[in-house]
Tab-separated table of C-alpha atoms in Angstrom:
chain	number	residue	atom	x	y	z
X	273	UNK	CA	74.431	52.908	-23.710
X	274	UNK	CA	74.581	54.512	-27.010
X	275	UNK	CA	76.772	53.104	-29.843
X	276	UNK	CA	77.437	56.521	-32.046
X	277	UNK	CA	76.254	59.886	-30.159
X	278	UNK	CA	76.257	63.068	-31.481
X	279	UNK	CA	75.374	66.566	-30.155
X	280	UNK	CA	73.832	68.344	-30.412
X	281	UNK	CA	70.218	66.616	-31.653
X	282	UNK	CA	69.049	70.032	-32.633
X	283	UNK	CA	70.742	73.148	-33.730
X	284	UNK	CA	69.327	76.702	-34.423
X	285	UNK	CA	71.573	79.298	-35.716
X	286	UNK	CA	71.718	82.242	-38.202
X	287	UNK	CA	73.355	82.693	-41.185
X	288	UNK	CA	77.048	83.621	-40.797
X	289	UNK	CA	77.953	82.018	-37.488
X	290	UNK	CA	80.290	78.972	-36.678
X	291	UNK	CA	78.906	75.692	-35.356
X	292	UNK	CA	80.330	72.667	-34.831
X	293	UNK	CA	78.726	68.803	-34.650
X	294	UNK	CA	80.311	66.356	-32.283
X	295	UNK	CA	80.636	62.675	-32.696
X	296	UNK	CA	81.145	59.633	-30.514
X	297	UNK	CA	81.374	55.895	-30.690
X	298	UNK	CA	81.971	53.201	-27.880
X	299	UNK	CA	82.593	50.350	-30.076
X	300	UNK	CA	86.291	50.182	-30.967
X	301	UNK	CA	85.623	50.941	-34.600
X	302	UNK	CA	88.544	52.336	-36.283
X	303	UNK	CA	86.785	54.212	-39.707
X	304	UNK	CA	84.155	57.161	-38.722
X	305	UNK	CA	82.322	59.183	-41.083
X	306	UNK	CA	80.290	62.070	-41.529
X	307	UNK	CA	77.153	61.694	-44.032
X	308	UNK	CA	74.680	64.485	-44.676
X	309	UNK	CA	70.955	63.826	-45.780
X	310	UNK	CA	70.001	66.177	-48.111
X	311	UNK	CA	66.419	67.583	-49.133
X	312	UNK	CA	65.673	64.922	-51.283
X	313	UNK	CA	66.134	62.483	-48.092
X	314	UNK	CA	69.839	60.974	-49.891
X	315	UNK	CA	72.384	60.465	-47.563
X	316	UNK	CA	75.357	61.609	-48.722
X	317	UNK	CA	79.103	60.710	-47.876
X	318	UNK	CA	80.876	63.896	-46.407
X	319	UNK	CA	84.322	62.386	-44.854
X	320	UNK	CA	85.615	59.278	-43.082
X	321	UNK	CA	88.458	58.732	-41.359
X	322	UNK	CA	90.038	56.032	-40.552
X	323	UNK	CA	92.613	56.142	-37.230
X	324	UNK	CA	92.327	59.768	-37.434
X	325	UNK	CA	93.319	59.445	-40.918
X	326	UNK	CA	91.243	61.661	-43.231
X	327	UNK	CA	90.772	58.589	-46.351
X	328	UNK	CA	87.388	60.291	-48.152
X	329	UNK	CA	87.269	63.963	-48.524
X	330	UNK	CA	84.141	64.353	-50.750
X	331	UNK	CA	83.571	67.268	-52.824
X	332	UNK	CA	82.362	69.474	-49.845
X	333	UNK	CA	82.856	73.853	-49.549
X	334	UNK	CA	86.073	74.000	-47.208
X	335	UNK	CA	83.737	75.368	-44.720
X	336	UNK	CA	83.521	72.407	-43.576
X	337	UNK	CA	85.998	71.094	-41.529
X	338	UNK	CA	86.587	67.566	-39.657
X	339	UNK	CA	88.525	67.086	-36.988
X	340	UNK	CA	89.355	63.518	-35.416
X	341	UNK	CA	91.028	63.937	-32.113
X	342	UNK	CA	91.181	60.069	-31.564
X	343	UNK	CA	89.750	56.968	-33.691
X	344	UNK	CA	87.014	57.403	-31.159
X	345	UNK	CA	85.964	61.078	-31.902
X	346	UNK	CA	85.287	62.633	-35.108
X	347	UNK	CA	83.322	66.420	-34.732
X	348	UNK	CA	82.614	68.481	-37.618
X	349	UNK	CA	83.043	72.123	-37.793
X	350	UNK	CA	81.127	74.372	-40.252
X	351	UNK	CA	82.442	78.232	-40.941
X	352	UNK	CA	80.264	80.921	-42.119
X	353	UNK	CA	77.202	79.076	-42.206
X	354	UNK	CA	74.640	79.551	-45.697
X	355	UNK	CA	71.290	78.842	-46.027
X	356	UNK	CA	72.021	75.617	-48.257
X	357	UNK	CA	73.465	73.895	-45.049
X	358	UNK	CA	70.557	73.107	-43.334
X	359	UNK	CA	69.875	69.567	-43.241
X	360	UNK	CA	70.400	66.270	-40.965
X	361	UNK	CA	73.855	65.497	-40.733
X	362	UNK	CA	74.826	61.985	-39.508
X	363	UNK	CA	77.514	60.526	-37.769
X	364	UNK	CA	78.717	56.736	-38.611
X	365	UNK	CA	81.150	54.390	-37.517
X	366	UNK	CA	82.874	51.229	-39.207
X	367	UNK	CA	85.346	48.147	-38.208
X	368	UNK	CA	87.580	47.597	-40.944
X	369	UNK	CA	89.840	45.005	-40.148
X	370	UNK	CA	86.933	43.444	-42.967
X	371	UNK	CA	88.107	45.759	-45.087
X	372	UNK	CA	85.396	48.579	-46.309
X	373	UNK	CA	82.923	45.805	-45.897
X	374	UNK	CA	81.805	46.904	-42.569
X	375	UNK	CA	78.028	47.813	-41.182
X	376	UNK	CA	78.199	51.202	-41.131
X	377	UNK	CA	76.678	52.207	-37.200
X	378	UNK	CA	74.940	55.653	-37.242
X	379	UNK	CA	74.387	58.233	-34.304
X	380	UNK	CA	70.701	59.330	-34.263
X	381	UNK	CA	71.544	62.598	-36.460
X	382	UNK	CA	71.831	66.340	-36.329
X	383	UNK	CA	69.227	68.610	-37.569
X	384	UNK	CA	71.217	71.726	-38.535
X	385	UNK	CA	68.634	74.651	-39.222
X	386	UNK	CA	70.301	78.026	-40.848
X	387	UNK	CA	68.219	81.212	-40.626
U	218	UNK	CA	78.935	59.913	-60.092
U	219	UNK	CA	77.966	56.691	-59.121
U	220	UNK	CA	74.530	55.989	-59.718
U	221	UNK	CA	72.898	53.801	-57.348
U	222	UNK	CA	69.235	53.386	-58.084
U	223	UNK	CA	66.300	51.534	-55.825
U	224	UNK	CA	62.737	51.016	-57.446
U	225	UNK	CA	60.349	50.919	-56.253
U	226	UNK	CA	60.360	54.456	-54.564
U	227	UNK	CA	57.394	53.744	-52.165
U	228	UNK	CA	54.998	50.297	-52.062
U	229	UNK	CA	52.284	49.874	-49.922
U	230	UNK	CA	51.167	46.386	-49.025
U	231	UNK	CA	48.966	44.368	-46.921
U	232	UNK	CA	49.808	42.758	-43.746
U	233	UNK	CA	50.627	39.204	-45.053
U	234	UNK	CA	52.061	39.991	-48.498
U	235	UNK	CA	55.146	39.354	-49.425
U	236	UNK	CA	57.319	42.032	-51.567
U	237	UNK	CA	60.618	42.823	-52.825
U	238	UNK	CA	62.757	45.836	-53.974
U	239	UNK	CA	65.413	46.166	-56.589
U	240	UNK	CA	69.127	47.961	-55.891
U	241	UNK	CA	71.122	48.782	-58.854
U	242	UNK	CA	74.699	49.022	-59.230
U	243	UNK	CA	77.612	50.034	-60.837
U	244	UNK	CA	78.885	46.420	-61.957
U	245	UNK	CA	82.856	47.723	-61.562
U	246	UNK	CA	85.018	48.932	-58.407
U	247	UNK	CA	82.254	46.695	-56.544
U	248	UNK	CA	83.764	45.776	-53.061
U	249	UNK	CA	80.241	45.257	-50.850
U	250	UNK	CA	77.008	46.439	-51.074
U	251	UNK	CA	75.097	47.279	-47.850
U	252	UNK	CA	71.329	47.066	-47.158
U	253	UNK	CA	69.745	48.830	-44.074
U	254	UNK	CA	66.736	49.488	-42.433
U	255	UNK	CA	65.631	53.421	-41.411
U	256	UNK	CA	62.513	53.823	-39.573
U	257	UNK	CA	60.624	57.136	-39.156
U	258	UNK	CA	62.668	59.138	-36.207
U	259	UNK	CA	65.719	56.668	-35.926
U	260	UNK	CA	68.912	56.195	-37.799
U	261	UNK	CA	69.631	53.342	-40.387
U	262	UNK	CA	70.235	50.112	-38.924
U	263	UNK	CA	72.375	47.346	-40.913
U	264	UNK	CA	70.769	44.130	-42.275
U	265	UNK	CA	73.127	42.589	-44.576
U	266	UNK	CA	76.564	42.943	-45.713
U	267	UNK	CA	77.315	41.345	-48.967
U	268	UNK	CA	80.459	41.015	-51.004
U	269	UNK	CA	80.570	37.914	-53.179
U	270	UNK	CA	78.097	37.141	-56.071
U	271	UNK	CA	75.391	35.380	-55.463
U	272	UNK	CA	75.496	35.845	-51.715
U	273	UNK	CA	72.330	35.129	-49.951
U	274	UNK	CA	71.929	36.049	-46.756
U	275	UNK	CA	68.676	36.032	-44.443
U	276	UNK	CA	67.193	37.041	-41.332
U	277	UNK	CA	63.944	35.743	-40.301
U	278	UNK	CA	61.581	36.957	-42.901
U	279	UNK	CA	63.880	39.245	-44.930
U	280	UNK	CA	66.821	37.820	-47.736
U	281	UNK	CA	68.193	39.468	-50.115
U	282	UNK	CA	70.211	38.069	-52.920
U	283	UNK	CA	73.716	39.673	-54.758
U	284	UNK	CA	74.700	40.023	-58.746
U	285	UNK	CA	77.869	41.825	-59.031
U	286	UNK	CA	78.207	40.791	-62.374
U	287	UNK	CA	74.820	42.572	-63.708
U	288	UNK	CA	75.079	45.060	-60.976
U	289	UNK	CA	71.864	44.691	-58.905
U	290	UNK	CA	70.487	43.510	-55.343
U	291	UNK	CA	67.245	42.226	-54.509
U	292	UNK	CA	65.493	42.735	-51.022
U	293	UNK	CA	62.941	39.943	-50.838
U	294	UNK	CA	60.258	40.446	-47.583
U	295	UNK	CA	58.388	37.386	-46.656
U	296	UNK	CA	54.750	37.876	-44.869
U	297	UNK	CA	55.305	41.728	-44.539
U	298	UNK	CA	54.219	42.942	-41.031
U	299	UNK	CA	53.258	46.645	-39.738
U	300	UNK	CA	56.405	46.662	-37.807
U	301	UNK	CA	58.246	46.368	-41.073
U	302	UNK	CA	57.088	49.558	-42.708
U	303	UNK	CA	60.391	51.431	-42.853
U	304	UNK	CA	62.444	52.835	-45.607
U	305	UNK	CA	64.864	50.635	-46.868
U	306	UNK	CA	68.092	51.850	-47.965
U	307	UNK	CA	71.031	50.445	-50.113
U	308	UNK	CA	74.677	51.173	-50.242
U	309	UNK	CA	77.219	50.249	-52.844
U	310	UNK	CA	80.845	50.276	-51.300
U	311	UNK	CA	83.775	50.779	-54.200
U	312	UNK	CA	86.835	49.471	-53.950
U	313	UNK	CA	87.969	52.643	-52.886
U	314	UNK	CA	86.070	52.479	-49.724
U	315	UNK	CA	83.233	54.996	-50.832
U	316	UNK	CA	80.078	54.422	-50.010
U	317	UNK	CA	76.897	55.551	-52.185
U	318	UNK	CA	73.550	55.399	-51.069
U	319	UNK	CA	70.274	54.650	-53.413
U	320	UNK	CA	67.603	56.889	-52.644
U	321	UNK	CA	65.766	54.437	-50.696
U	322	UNK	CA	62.644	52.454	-51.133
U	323	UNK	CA	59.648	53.448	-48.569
U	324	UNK	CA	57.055	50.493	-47.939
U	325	UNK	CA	54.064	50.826	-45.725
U	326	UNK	CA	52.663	47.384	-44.406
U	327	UNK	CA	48.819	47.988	-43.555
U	328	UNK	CA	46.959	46.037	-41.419
């Protein structure tokens, strides 16, 4: 039973089309997130919300859009995809009733390929 | 920019040795700093959450230590196996709730 899913695992698209990443978690965590690893292998904050809440909006094109339908959902939609997005993009999910201090829980990633 | 900082970037030991890695910091807006685990093909897995200097924490073989004041983390492997080749990642958590990864440190354990 996976923790944080996302789909899909793999996704192959050209240059100029829409796509959009979904994200799950079963644990009752109320902060999600959105990180993307770039070529270097850094993973890099993107969003988080917390209780569908957008709290971090990092400096990221507005082509990228989150959406959090409930605390238990967070997808991310990309517009008029460029070259420069392809990378892994992960999916995490925190408890904060510790504050930010919590383990951050990550889905297994997204391999975004733009042609 | 926050600049989070691991060293070494890669170590390769032998089965049996024992090793550590540095994190570095920013010493202000310090709420926690994270260490993980990210093997080849999976996704990062937690192994400590620290927030107070001079927190220790351990688990089995692996501690790591905490100096908010100097702004660094040490990762301390005792008796490194195969199984724990893995990159090892750190994350400093501000105050603000943002989280910065280091770039990782990769270590390969050889038989």
């Amino acid at each position: 039973d996976t923790a944080v899913s996302q789909t899909p695992k793999y996704l192959v698209t050209q240059m100029g089309n829409d796509k959009s990443i979904k994200c799950e978690q079963n644990l009752g965590h109320d902060t999600m997130y959105w990180y993307k690893q770039d070529s270097k292998k850094f993973l890099k904050i993107m969003f988080s919300y917390n209780n569908k809440e957008l709290i971090i909006n990092e400096t990221v094109p507005n082509r990228f859009s989150p959406k959090s339908p409930d605390k238990a959902h967070l997808n991310l939609h990309i517009n008029s995809l460029e070259l420069g997005d392809s990378a892994v993009y992960f999916c995490a999910s925190s408890q904060s009733r510790t504050g930010f201090a919590g383990e951050l829980f990550f889905g297994e990633g997204s391999r975004l390929t733009v042609l | 920019i926050l600049n989070v900082e691991q060293s070494p970037q890669s170590l390769h030991v032998q089965e049996g040795d024992s090793t550590n890695f540095t994190c570095s910091f920013p010493s202000s807006n310090f709420y926690a700093l994270h260490w993980y685990r990210w093997e080849t093909a999976k996704s990062p897995e937690a192994l400590f959450v620290m927030t107070l200097n001079g927190d220790e924490k351990k688990k089995g073989r692996i501690s790591a230590t905490l100096n908010t004041k100097e702004g660094y983390s040490y990762l301390y492997i005792k008796g490194s196996q195969p199984e724990d080749s893995a990159t090892y990642l750190c994350a400093f958590i501000s105050n603000a709730g943002k989280s910065t990864f280091g770039d990782g440190t990769t270590l390969t354990v050889k038989p």
